[in-house]
mmCIF file of C-alpha atoms in Angstrom:
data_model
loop_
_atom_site.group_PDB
_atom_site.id
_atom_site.type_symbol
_atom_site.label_atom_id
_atom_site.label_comp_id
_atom_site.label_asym_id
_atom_site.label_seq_id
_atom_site.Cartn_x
_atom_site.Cartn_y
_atom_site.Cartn_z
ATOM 1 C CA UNK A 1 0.000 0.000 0.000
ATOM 2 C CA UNK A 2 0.894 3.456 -1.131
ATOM 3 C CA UNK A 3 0.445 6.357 1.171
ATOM 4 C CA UNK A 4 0.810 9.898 0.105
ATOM 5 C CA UNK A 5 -0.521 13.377 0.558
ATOM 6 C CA UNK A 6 -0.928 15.422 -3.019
ATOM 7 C CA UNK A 7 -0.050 19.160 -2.433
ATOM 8 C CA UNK A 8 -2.090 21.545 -4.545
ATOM 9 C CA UNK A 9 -0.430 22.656 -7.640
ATOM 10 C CA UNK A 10 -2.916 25.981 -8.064
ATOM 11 C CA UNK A 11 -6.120 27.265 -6.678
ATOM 12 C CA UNK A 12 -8.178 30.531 -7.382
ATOM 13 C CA UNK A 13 -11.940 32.008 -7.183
ATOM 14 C CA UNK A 14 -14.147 33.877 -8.827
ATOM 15 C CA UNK A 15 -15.369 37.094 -7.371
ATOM 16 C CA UNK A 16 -18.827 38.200 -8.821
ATOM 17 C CA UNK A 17 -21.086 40.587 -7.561
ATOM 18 C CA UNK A 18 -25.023 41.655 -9.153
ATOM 19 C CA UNK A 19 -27.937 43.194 -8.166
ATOM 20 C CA UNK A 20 -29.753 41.061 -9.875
ATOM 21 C CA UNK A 21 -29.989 37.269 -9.159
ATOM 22 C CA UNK A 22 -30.410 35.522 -12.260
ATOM 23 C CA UNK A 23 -28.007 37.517 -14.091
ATOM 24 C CA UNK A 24 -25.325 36.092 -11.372
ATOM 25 C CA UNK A 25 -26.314 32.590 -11.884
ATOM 26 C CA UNK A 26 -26.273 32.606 -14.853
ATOM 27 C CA UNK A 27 -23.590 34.760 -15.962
ATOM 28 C CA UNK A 28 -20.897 36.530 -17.163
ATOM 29 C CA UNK A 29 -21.448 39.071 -18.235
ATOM 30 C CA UNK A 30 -22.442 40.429 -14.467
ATOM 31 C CA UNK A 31 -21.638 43.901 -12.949
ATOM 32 C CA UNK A 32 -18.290 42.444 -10.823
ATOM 33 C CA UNK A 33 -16.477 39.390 -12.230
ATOM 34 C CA UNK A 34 -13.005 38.969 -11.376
ATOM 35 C CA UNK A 35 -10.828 35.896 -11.001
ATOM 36 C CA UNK A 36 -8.464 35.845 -7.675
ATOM 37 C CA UNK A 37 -5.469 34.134 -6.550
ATOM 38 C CA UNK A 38 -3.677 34.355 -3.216
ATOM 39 C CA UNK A 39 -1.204 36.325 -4.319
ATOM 40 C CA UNK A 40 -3.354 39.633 -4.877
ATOM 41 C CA UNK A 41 -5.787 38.593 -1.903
ATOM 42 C CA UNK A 42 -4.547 36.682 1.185
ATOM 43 C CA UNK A 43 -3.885 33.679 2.570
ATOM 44 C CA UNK A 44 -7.701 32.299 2.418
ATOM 45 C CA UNK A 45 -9.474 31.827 -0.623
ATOM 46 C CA UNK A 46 -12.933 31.303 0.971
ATOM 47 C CA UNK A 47 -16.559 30.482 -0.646
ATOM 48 C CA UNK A 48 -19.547 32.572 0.000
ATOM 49 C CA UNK A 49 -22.926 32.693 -1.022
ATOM 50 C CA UNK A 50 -24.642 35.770 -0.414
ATOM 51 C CA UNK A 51 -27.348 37.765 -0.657
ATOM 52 C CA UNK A 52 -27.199 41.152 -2.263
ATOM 53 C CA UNK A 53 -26.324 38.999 -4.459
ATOM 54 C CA UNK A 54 -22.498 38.052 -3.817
ATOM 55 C CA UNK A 55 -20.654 34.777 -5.258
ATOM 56 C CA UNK A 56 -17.200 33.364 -4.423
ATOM 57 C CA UNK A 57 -16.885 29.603 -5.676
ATOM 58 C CA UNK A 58 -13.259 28.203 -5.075
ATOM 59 C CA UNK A 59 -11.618 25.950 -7.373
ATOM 60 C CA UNK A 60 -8.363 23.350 -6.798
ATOM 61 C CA UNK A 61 -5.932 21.527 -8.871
ATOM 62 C CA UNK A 62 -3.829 18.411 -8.200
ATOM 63 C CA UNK A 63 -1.529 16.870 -9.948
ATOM 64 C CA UNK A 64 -1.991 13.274 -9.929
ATOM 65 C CA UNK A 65 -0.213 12.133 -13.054
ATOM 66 C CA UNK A 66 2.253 9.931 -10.762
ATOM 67 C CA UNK A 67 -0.453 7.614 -10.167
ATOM 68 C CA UNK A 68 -0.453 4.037 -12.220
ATOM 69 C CA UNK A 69 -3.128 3.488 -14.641
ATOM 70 C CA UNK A 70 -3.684 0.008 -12.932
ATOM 71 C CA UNK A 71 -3.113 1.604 -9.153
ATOM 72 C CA UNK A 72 -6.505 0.613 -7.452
ATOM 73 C CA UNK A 73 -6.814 3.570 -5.234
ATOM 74 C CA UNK A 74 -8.611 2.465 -1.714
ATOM 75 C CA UNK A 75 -8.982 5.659 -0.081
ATOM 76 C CA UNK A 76 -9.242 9.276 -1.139
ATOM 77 C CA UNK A 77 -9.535 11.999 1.219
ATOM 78 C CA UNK A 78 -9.672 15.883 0.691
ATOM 79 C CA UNK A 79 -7.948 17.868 3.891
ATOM 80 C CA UNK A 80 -8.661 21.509 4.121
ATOM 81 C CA UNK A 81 -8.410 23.647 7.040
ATOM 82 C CA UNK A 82 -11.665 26.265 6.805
ATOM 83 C CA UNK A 83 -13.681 28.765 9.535
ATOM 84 C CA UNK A 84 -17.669 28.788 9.371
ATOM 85 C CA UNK A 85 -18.444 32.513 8.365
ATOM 86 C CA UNK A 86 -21.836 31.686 7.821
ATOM 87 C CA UNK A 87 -24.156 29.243 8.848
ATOM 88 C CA UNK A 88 -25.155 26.886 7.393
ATOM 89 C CA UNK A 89 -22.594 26.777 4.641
ATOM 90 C CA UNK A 90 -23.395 23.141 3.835
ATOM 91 C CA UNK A 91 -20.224 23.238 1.783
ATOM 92 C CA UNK A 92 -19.674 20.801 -1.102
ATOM 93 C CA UNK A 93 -16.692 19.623 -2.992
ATOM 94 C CA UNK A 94 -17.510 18.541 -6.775
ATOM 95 C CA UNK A 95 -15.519 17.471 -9.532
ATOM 96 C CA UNK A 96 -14.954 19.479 -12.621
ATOM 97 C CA UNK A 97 -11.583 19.972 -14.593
ATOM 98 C CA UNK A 98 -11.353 23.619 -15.256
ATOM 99 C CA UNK A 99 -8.290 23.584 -17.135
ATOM 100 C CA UNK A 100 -4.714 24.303 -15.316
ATOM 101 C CA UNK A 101 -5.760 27.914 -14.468
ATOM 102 C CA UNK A 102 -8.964 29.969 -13.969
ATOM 103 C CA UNK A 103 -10.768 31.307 -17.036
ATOM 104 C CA UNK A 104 -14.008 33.367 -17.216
ATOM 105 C CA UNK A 105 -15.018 30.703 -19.455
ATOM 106 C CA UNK A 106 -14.907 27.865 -16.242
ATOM 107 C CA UNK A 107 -17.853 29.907 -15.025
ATOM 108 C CA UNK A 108 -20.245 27.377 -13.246
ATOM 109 C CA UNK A 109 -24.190 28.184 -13.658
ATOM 110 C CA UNK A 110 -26.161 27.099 -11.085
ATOM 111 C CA UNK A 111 -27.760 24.208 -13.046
ATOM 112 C CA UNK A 112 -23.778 23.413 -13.879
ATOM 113 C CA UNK A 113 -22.621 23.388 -10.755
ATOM 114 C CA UNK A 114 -25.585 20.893 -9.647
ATOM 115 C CA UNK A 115 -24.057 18.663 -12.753
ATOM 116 C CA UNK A 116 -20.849 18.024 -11.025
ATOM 117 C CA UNK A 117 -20.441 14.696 -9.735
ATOM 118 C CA UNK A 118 -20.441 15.623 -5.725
ATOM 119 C CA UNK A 119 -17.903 14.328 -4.674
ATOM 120 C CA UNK A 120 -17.498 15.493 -0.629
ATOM 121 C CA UNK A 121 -18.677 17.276 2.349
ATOM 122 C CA UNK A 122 -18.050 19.019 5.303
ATOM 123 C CA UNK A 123 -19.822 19.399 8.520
ATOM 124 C CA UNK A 124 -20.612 22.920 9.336
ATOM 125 C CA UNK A 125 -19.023 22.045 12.817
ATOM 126 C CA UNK A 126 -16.068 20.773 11.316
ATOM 127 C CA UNK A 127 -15.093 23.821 10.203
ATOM 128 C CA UNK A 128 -13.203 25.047 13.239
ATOM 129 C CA UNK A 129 -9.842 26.423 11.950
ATOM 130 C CA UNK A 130 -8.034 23.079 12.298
ATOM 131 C CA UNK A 131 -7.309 20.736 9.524
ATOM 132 C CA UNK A 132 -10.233 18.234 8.530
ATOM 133 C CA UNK A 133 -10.597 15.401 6.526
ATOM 134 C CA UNK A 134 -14.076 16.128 4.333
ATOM 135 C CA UNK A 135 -16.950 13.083 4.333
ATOM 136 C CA UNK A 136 -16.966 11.539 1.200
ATOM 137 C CA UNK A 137 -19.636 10.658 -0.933
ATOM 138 C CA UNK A 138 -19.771 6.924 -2.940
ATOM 139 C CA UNK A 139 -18.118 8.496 -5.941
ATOM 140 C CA UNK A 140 -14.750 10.483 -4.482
ATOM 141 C CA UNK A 141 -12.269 7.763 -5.450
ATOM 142 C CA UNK A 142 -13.880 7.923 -8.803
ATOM 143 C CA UNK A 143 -12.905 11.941 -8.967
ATOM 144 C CA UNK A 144 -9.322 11.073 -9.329
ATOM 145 C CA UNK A 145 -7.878 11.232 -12.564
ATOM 146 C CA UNK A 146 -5.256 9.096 -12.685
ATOM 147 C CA UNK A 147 -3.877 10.355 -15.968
ATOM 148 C CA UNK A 148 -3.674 13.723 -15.244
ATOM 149 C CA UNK A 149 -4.804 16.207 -12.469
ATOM 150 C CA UNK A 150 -7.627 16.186 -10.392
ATOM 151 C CA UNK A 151 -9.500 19.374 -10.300
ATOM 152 C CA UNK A 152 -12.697 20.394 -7.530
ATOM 153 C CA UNK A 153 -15.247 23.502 -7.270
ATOM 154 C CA UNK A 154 -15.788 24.188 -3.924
ATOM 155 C CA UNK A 155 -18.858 26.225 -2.624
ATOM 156 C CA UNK A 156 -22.155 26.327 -0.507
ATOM 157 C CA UNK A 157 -24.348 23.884 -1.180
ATOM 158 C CA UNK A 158 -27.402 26.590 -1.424
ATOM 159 C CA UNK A 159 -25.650 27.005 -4.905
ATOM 160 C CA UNK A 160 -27.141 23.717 -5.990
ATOM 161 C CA UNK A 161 -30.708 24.379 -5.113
ATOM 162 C CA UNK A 162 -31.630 26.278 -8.123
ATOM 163 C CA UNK A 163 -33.176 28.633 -5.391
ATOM 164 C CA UNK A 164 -32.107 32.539 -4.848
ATOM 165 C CA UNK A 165 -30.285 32.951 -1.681
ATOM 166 C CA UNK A 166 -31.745 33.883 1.026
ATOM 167 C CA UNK A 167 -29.260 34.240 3.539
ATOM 168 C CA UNK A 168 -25.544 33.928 3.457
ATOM 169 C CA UNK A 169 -23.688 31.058 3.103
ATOM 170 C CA UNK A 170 -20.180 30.454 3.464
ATOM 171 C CA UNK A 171 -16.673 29.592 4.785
ATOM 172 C CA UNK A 172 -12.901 30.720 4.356
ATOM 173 C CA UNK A 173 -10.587 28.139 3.522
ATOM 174 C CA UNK A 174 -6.579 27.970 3.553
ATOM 175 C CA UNK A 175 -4.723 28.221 -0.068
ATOM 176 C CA UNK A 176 -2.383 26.492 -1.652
ATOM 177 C CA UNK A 177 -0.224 29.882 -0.740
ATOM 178 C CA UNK A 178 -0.428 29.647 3.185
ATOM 179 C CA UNK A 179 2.983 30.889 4.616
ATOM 180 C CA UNK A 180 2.263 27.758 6.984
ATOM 181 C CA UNK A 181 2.949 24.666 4.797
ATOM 182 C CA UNK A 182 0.731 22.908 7.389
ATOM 183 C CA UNK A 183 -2.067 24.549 6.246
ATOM 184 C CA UNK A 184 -1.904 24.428 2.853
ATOM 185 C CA UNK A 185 -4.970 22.133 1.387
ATOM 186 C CA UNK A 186 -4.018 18.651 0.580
ATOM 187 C CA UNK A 187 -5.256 15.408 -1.379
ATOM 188 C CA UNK A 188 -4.982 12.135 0.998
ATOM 189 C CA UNK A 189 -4.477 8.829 -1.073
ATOM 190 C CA UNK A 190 -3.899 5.472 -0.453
ATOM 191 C CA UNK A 191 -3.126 2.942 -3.303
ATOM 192 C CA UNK A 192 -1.910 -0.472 -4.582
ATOM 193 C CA UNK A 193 -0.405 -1.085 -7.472
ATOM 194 C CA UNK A 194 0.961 -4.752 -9.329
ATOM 195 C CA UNK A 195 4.686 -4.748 -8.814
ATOM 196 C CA UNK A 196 6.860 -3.607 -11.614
ATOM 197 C CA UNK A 197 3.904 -1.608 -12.956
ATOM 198 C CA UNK A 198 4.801 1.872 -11.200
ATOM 199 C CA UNK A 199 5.432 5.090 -13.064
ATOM 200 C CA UNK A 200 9.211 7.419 -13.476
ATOM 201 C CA UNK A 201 9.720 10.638 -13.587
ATOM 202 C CA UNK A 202 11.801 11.314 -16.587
ATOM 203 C CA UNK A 203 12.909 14.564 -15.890
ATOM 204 C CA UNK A 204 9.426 16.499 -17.276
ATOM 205 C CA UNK A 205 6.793 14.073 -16.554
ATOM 206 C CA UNK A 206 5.688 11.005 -15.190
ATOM 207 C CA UNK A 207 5.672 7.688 -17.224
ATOM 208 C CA UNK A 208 5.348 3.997 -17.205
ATOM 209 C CA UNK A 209 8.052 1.843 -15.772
ATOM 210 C CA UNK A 210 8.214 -1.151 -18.533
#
């Protein structure tokens, strides 16, 4: 068995901002839509729903090219360490591969964001400003491209609904770009793998042992 916890290779948000619900959801165009990184706003990229109306979904990259194509993966785990804002945030972690950085074109409608295979969750009370393991659903093993990178949306769960807000939603949550490395989001995996079957680096990129 193979242990190892995946650093995040990149992680960013979208900030948008409307008077007007359905333009927000369904946007952009909107009146405020911005992309941001840690680097021009702070250590914490967190993920609010709000009303006025006020959007923040967070999305994360991993790179899990290393992995075998045969490895039979037996337990995935998202770590994050996040503070309730607002309650309930009912916060959700869903799969979707938005490329290897943020583009207004990876904007998520609501009735695309419900699309996402969900793929985790986190207790409201769980989010206490330590590091937590989220609950998985069925499917989170599934969520892990072995071929590539593994990419998640993160945001309140009100998003889903199809319903307009009626009361905010939210929580911060650590970025890849914490000065502490500790809490710096992570991907927990544990594998198995045939022998002789496991992948090089070459120098670039991972490939196949033969």
């Amino acid at each position: 068995m193979t242990v190892i916890d995946v650093q995040a290779e990149y992680d960013a948000r979208f900030y948008c901002l409307d008077s007007v619900w359905s333009v927000l959801a369904d946007g952009p165009p909107m009146a405020v839509f911005a992309v941001q990184t840690p680097p021009t706003h702070d250590q914490t990229l967190g993920t609010f729903l709000r009303t006025g109306f006020e959007f923040y979904p967070y999305f994360i990259s991993f790179d899990t090219s290393f992995l075998p194509a045969n490895a039979t993966i037996q337990v995935a785990e998202f770590h994050s360490k996040g503070l309730l804002i607002f309650a309930p945030a009912n916060m959700e972690l869903r799969e979707y591969d938005f490329g290897p950085t943020l583009e207004a074109s990876d904007w998520l409608t609501q009735a695309a964001f419900a699309a996402c295979p969900k793929l985790a969750t986190i207790p409201d009370l769980s989010l206490d400003n330590t590091m937590r393991a989220w609950t998985n659903e069925n499917t989170m093993i599934s969520g892990i491209n072995k071929a590539g990178h593994t990419r998640f949306v993160i945001a309140p769960g009100a998003y889903a609904n199809g319903l307009t807000p009626i009361a905010d939603s939210g929580a911060s949550i650590n970025s890849n770009l914490s000065i502490d490395h500790n809490n710096r989001p992570y991907l927990h995996l544990e594998y198995t793998v045939a022998s002789g079957l496991l992948k090089v680096w070459n120098g670039t990129s991972w490939e196949q042992n033969r």
